[in-house]
mmCIF file with all atom_site columns, C-alpha atoms in Angstrom:
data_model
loop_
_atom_site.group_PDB
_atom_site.id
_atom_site.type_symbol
_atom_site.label_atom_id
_atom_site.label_alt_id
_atom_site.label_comp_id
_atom_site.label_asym_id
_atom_site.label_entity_id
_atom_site.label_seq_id
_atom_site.pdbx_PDB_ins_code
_atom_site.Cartn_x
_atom_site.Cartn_y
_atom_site.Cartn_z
_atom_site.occupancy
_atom_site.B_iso_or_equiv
_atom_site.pdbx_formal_charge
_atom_site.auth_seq_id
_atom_site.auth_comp_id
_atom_site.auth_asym_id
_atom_site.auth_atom_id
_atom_site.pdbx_PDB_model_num
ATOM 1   C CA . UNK A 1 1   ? -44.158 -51.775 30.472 1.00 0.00 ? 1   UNK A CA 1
ATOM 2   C CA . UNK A 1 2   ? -40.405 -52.353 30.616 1.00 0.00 ? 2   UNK A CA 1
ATOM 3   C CA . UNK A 1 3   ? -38.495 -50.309 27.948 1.00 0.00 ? 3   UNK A CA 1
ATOM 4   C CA . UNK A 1 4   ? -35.568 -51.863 26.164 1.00 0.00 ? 4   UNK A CA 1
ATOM 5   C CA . UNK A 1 5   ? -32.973 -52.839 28.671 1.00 0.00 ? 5   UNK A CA 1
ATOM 6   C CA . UNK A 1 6   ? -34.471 -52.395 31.995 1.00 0.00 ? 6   UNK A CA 1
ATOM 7   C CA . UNK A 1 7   ? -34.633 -55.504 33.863 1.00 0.00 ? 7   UNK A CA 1
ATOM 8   C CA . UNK A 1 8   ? -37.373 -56.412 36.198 1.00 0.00 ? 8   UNK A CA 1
ATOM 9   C CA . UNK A 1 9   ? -37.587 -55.422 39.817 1.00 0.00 ? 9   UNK A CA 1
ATOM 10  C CA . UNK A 1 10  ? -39.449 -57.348 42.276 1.00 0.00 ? 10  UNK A CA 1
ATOM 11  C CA . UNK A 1 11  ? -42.842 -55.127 43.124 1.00 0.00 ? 11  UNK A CA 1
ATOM 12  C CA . UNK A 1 12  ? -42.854 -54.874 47.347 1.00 0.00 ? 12  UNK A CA 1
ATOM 13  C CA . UNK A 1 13  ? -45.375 -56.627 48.995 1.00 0.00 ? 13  UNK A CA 1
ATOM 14  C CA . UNK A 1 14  ? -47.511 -53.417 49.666 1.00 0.00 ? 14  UNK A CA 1
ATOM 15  C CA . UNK A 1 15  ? -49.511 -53.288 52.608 1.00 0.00 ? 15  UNK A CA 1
ATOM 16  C CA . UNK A 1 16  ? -52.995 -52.816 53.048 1.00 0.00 ? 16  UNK A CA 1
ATOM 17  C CA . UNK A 1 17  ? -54.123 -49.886 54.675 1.00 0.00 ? 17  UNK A CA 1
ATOM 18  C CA . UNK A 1 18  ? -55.843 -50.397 58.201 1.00 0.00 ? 18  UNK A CA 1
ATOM 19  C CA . UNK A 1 19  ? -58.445 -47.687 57.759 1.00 0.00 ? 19  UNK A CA 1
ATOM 20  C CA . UNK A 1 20  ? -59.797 -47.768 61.144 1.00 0.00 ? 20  UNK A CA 1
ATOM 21  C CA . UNK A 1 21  ? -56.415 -47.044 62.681 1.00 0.00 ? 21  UNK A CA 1
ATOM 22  C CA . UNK A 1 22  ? -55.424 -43.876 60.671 1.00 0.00 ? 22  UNK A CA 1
ATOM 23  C CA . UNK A 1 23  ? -55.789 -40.827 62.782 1.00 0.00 ? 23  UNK A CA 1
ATOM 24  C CA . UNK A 1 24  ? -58.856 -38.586 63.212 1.00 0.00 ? 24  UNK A CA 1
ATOM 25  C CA . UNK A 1 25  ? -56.775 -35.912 63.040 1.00 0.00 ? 25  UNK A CA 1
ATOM 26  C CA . UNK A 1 26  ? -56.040 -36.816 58.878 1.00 0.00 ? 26  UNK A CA 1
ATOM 27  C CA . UNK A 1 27  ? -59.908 -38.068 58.631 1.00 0.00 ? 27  UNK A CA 1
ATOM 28  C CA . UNK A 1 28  ? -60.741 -34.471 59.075 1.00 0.00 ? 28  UNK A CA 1
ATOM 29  C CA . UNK A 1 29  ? -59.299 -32.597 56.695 1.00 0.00 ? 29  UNK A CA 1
ATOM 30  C CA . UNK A 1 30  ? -60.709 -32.884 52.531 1.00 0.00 ? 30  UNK A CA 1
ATOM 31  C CA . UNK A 1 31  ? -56.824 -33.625 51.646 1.00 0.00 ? 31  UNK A CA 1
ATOM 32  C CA . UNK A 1 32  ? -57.304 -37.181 50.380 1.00 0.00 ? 32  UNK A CA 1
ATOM 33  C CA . UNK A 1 33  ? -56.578 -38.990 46.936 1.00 0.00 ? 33  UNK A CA 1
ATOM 34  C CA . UNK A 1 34  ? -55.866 -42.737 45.801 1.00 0.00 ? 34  UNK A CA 1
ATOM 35  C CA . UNK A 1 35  ? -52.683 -44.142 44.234 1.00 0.00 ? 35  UNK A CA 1
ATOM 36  C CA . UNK A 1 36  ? -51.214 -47.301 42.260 1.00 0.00 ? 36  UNK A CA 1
ATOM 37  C CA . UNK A 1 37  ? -48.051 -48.605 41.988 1.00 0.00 ? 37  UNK A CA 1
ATOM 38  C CA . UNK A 1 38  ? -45.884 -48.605 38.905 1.00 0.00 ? 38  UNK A CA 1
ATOM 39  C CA . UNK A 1 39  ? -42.098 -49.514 37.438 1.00 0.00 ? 39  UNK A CA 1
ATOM 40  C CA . UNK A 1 40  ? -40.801 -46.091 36.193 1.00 0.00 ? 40  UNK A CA 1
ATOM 41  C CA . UNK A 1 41  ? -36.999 -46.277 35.529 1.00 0.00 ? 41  UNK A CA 1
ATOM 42  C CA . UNK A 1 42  ? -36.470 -49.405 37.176 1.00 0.00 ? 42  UNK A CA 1
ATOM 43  C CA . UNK A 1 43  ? -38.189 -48.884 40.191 1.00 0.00 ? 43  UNK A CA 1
ATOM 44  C CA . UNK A 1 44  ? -41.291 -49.158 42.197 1.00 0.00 ? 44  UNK A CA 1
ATOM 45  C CA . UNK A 1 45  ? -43.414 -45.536 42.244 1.00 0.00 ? 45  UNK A CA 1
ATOM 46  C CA . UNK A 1 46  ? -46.456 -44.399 43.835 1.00 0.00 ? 46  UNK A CA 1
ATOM 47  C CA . UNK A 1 47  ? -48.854 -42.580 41.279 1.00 0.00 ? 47  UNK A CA 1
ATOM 48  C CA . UNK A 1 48  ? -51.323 -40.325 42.574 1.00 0.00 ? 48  UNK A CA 1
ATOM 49  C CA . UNK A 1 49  ? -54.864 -40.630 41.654 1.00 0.00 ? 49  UNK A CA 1
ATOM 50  C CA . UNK A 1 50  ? -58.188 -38.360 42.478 1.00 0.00 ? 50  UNK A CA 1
ATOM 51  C CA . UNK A 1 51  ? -61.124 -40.126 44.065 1.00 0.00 ? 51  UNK A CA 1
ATOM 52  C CA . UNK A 1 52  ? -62.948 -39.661 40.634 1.00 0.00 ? 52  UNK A CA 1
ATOM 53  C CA . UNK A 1 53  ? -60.371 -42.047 39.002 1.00 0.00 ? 53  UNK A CA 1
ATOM 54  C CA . UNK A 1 54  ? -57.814 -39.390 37.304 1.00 0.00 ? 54  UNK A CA 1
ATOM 55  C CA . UNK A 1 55  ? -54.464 -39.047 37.658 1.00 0.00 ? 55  UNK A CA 1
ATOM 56  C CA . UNK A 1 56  ? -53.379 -35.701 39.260 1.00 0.00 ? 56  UNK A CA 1
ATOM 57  C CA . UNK A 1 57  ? -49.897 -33.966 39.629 1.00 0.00 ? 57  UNK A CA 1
ATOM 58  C CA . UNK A 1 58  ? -48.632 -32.264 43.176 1.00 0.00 ? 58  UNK A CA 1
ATOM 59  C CA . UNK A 1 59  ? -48.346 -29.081 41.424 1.00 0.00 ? 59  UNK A CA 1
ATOM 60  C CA . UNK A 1 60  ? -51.699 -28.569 39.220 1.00 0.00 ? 60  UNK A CA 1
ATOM 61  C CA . UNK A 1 61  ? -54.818 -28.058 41.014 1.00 0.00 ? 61  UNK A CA 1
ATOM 62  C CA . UNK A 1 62  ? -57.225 -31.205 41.055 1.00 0.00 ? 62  UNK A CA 1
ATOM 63  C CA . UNK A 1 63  ? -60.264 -32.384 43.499 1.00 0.00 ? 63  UNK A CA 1
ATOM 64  C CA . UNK A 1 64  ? -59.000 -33.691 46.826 1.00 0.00 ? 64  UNK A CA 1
ATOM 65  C CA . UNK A 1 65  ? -61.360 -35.977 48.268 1.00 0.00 ? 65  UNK A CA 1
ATOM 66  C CA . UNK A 1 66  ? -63.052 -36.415 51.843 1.00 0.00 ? 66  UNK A CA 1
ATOM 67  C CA . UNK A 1 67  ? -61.624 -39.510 53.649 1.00 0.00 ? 67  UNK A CA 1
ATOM 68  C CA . UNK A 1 68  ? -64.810 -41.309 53.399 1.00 0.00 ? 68  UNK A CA 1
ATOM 69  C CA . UNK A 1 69  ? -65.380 -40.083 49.832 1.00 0.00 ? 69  UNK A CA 1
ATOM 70  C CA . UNK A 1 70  ? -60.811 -42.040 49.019 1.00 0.00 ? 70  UNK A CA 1
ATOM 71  C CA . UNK A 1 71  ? -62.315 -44.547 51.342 1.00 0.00 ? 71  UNK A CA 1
ATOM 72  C CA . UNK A 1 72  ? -65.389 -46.216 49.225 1.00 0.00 ? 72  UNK A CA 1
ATOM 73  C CA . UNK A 1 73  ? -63.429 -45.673 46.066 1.00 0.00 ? 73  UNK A CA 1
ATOM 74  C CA . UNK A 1 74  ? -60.729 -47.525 47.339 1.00 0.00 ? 74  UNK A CA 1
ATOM 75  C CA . UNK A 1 75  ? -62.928 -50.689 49.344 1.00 0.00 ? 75  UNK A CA 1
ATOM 76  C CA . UNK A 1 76  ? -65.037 -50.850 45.644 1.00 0.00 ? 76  UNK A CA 1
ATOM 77  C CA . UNK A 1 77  ? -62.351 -51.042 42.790 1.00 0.00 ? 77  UNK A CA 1
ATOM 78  C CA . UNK A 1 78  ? -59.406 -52.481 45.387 1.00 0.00 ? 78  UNK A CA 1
ATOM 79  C CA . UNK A 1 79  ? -59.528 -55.002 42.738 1.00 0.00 ? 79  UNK A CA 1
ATOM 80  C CA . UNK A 1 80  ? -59.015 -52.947 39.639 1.00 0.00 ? 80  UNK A CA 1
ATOM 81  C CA . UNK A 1 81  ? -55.653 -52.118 41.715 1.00 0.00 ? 81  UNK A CA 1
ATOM 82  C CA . UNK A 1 82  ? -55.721 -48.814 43.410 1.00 0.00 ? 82  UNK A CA 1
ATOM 83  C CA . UNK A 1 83  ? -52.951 -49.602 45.690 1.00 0.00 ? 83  UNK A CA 1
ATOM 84  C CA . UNK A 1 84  ? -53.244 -47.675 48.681 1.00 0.00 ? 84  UNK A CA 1
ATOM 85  C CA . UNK A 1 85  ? -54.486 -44.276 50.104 1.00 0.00 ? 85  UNK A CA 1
ATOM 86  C CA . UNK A 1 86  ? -52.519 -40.795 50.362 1.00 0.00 ? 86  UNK A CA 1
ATOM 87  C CA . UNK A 1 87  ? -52.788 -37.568 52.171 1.00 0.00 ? 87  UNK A CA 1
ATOM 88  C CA . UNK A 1 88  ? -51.691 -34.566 50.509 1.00 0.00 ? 88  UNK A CA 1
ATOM 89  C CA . UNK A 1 89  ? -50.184 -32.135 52.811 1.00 0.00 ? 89  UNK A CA 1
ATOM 90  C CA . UNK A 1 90  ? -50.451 -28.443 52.390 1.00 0.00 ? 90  UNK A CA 1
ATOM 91  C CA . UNK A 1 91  ? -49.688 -25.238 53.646 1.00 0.00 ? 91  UNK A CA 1
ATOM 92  C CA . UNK A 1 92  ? -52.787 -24.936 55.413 1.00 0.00 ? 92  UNK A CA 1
ATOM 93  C CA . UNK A 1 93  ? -52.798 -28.026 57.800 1.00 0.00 ? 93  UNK A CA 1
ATOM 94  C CA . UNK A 1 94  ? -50.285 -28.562 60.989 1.00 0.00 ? 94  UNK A CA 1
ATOM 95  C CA . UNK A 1 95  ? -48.526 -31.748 60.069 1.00 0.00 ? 95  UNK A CA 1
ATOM 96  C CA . UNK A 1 96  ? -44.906 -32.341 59.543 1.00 0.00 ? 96  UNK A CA 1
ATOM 97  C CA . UNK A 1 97  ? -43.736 -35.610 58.516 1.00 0.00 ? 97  UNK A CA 1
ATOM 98  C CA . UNK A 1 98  ? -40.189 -37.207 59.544 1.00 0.00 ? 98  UNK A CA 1
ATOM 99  C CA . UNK A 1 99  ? -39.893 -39.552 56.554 1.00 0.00 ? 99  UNK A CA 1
ATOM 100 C CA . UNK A 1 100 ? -37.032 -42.540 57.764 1.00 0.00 ? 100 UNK A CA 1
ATOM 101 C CA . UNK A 1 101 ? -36.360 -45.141 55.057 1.00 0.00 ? 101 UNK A CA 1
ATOM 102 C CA . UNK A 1 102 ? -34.629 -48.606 54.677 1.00 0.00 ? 102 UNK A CA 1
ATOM 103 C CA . UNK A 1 103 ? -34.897 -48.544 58.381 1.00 0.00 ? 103 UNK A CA 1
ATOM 104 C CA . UNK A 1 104 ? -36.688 -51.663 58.770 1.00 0.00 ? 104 UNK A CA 1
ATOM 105 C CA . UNK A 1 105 ? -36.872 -55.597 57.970 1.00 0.00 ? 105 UNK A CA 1
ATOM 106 C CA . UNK A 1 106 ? -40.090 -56.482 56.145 1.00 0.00 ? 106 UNK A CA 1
ATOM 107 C CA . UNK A 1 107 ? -39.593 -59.918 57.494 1.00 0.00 ? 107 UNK A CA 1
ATOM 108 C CA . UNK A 1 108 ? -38.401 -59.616 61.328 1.00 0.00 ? 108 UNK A CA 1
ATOM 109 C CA . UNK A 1 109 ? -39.710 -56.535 61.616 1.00 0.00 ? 109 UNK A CA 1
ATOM 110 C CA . UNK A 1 110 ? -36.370 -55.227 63.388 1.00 0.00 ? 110 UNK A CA 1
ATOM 111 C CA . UNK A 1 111 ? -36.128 -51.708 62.974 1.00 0.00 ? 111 UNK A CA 1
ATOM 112 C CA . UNK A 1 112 ? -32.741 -49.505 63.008 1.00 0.00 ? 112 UNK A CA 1
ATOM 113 C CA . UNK A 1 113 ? -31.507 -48.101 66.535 1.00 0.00 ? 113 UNK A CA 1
ATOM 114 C CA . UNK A 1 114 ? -30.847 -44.804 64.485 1.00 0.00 ? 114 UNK A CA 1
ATOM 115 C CA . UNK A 1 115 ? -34.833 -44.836 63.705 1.00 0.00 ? 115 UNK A CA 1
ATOM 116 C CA . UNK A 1 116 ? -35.961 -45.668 67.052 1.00 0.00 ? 116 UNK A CA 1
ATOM 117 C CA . UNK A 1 117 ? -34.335 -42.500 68.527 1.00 0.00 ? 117 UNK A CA 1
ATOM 118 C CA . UNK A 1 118 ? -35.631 -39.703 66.306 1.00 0.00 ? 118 UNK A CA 1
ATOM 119 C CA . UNK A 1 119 ? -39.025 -41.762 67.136 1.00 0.00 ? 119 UNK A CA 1
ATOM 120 C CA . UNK A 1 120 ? -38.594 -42.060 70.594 1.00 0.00 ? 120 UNK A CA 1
ATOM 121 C CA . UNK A 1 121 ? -37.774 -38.159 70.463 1.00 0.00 ? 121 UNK A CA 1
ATOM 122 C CA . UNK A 1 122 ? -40.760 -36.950 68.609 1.00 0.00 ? 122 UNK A CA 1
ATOM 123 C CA . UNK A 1 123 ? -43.472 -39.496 70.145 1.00 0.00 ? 123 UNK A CA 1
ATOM 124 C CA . UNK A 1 124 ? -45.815 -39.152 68.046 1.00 0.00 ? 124 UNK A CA 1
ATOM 125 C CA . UNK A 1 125 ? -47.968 -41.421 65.910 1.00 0.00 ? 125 UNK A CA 1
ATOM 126 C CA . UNK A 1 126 ? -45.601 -43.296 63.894 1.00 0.00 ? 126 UNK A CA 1
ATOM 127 C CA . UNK A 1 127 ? -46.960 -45.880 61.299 1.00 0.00 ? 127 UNK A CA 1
ATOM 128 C CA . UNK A 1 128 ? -44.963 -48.338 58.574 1.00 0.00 ? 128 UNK A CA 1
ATOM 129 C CA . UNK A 1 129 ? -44.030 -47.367 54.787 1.00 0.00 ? 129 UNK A CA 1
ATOM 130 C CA . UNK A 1 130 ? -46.436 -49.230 52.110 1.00 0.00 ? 130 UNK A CA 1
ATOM 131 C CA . UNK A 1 131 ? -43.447 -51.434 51.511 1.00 0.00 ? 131 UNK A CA 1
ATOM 132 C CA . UNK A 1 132 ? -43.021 -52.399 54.668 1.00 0.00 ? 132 UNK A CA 1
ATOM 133 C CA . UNK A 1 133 ? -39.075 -51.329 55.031 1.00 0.00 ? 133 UNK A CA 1
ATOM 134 C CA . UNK A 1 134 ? -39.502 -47.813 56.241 1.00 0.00 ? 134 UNK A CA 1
ATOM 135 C CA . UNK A 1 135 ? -41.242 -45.746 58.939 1.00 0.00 ? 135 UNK A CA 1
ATOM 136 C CA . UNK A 1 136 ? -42.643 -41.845 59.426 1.00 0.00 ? 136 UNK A CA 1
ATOM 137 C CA . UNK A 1 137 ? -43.813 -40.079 62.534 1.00 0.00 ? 137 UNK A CA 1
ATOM 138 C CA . UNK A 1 138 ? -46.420 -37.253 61.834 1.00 0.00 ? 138 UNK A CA 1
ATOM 139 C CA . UNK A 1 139 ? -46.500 -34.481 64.223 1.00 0.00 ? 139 UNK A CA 1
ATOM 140 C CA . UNK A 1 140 ? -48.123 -31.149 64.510 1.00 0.00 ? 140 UNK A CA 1
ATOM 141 C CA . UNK A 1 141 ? -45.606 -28.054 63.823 1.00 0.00 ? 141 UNK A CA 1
ATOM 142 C CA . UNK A 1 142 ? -43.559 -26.328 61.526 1.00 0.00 ? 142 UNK A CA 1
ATOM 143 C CA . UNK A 1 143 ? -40.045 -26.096 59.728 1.00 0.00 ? 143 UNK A CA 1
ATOM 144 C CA . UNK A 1 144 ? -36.899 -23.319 59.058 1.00 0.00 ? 144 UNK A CA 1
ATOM 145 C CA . UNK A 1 145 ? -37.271 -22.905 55.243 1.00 0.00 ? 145 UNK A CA 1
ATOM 146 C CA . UNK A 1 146 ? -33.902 -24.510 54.684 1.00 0.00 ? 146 UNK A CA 1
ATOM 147 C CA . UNK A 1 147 ? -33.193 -27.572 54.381 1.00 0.00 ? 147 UNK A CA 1
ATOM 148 C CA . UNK A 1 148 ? -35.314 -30.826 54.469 1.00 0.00 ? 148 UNK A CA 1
ATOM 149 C CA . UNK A 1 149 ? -33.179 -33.820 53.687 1.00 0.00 ? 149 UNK A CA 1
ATOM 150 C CA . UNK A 1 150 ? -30.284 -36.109 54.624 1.00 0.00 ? 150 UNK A CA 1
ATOM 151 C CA . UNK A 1 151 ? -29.429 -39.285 53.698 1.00 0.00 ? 151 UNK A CA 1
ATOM 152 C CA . UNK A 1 152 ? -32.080 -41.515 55.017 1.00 0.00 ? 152 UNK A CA 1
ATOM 153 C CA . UNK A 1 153 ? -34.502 -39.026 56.468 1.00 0.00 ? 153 UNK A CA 1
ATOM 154 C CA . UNK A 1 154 ? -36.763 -36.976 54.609 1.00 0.00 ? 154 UNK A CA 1
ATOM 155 C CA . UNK A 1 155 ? -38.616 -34.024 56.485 1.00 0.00 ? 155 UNK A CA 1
ATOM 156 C CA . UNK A 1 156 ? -41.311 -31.958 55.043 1.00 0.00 ? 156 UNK A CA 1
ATOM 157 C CA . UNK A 1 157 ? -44.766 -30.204 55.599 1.00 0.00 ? 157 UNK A CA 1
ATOM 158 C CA . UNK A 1 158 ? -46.477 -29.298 51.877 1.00 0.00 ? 158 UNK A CA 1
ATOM 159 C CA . UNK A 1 159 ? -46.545 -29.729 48.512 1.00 0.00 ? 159 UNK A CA 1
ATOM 160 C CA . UNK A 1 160 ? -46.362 -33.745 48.841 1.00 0.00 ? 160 UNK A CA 1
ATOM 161 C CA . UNK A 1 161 ? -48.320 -36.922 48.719 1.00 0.00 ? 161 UNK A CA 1
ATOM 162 C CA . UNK A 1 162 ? -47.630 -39.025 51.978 1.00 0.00 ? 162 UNK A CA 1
ATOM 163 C CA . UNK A 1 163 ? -49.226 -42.810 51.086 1.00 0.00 ? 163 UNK A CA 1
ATOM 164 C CA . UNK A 1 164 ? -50.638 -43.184 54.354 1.00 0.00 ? 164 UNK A CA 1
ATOM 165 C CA . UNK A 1 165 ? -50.959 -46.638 56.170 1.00 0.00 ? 165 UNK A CA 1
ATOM 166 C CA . UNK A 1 166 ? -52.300 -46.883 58.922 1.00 0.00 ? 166 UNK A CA 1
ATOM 167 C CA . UNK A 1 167 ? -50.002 -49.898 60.046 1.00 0.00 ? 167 UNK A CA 1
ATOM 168 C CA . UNK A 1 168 ? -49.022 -48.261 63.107 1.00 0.00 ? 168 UNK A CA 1
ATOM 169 C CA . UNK A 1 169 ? -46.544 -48.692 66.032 1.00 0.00 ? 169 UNK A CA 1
ATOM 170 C CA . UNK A 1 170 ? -47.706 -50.182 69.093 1.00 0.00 ? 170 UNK A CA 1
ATOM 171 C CA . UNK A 1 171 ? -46.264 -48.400 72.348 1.00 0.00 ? 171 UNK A CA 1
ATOM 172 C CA . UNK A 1 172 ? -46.988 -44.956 70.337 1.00 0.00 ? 172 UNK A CA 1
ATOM 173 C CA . UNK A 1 173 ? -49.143 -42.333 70.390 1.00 0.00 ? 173 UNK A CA 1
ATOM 174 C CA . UNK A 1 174 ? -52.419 -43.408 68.227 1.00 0.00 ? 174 UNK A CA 1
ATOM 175 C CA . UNK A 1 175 ? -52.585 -39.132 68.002 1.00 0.00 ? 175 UNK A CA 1
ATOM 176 C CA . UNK A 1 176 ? -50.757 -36.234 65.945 1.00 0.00 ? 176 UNK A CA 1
ATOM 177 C CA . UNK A 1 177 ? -49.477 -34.803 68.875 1.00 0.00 ? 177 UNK A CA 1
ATOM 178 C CA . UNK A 1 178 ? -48.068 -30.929 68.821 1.00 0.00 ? 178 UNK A CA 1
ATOM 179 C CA . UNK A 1 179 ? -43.873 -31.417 68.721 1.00 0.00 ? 179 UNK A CA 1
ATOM 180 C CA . UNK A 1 180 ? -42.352 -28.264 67.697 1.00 0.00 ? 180 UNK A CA 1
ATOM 181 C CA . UNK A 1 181 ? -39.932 -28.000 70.270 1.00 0.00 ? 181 UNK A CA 1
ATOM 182 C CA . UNK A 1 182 ? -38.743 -31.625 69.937 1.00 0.00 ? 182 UNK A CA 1
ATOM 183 C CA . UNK A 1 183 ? -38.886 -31.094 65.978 1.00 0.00 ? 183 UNK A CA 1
ATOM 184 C CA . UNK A 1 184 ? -37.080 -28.222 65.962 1.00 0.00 ? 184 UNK A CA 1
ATOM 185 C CA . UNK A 1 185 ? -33.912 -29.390 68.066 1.00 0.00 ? 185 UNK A CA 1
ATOM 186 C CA . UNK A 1 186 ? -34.001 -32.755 65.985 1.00 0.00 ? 186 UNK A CA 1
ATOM 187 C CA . UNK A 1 187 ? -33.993 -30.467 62.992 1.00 0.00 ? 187 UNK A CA 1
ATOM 188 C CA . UNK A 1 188 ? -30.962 -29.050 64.030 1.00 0.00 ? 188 UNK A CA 1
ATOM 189 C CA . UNK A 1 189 ? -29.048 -32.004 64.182 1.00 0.00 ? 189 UNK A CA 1
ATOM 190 C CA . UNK A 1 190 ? -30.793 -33.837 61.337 1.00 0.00 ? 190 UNK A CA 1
ATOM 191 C CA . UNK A 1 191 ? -30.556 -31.145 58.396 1.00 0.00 ? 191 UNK A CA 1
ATOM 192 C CA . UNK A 1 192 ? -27.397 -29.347 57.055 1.00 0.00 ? 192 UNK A CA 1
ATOM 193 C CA . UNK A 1 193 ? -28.012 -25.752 55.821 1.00 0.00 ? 193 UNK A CA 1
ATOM 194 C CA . UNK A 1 194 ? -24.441 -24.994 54.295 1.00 0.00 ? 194 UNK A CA 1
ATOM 195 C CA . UNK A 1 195 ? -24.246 -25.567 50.470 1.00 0.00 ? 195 UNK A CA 1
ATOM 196 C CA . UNK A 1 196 ? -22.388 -28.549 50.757 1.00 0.00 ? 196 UNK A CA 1
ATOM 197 C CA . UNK A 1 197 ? -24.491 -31.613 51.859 1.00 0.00 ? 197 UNK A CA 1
ATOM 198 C CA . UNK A 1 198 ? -22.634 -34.435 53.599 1.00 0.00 ? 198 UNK A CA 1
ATOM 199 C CA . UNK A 1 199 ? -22.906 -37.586 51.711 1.00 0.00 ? 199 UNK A CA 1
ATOM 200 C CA . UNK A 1 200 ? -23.797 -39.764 54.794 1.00 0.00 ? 200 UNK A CA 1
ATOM 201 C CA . UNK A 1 201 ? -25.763 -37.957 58.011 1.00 0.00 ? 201 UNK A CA 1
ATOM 202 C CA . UNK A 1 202 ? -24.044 -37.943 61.243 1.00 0.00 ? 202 UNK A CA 1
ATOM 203 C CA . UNK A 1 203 ? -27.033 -37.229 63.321 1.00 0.00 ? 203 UNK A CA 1
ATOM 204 C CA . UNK A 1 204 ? -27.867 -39.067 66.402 1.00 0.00 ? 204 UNK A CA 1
ATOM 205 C CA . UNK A 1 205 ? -25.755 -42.606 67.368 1.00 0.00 ? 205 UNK A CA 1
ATOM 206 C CA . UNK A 1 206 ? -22.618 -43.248 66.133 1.00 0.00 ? 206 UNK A CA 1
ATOM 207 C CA . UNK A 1 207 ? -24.540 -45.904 64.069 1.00 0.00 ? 207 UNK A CA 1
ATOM 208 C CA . UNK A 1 208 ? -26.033 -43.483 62.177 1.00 0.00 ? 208 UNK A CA 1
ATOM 209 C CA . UNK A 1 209 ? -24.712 -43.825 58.714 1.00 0.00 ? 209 UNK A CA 1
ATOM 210 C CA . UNK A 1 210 ? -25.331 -46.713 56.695 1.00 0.00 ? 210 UNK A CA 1
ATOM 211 C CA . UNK A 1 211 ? -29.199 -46.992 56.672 1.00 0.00 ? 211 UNK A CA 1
ATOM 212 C CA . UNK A 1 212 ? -29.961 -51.159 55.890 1.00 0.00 ? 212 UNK A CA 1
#
């Protein structure tokens, strides 16, 4: 429901999630939970869910389900509008996640030369946002402690929900492969560490800044 004043924004066309082409890798692990979309403060969300039908929060302790267990859920009340499925990452699995948004056209499917290069870098199995204009590569390694954003990419390993696809990239990896070397020198040149943080990132191309 709208509150007084806000003005409607167009929902995305979410996309389905291709089940069969999410990695084993994520199918392994009991890390799984539901979600729906909702308007909160004129725009689109993504609201977590447990596989029993309850609405959990990243930082209170709540059932994660097996993938199978988010999978039937999600095939038998699609209709009652579970939107997609997410993976909750935590200290105690491998994955890192370079987040890259606005990088992409929903309709061409163009994508950003600033994108391509951090995923040409990492290589790894890199899959389409649930609105169709971003992308992420997941990889297997680990972070500094400082630092984890700028601008248009978001980089992080725990204590988040990651609305998983499985609308992949052709001509990548259909693997998590292990990138801590590559991670780590992109990391260096994607994240700033000094108190100040630049308003625009200056990180790869010249073309950098800007993100469509």
């Amino acid at each position: 429901m709208l509150m007084p004043g806000q003005k409607e924004v167009m929902e995305p066309a979410w996309l389905c999630p291709v089940l069969e082409n999410i990695p084993e890798e994520l199918r392994f692990h009991h890390q799984w939970i539901l979600w729906k979309a909702k308007q909160q403060d004129k725009k689109w969300t993504e609201i977590p869910y447990s596989y029993l039908g309850r609405n959990v929060d990243a930082l209170i302790p709540h059932p994660l389900g097996t993938f199978k267990q988010v999978c039937d859920v999600f095939i038998y009340c699609q209709k009652l509008a579970f939107t997609g499925l997410s993976f909750a990452l935590a200290l105690k699995d491998p994955f890192v996640v370079f987040d890259l948004n606005d990088c992409r056209d929903p309709q061409t499917g163009a994508i950003e030369s600033w994108a391509l290069e951090i995923l040409n870098r990492l290589f790894s199995y890199s899959e389409i946002s649930p609105s169709g204009t971003g992308l992420r590569t997941l990889i297997k390694g680990s972070l500094p402690p400082e630092g984890r954003s700028n601008g248009p990419v978001k980089i992080f390993e725990h204590g988040r929900y990651l609305a998983i696809t499985g609308h992949r990239l052709p001509h990548y990896p259909t693997r998590i492969m292990e990138r801590s070397s590559q991670a780590a020198r992109l990391y260096d040149r994607l994240v700033d560490r000094s108190p100040k943080t630049n308003p625009m990132p200056q990180i790869l191309s010249p073309n950098i800044g800007g993100a469509k």
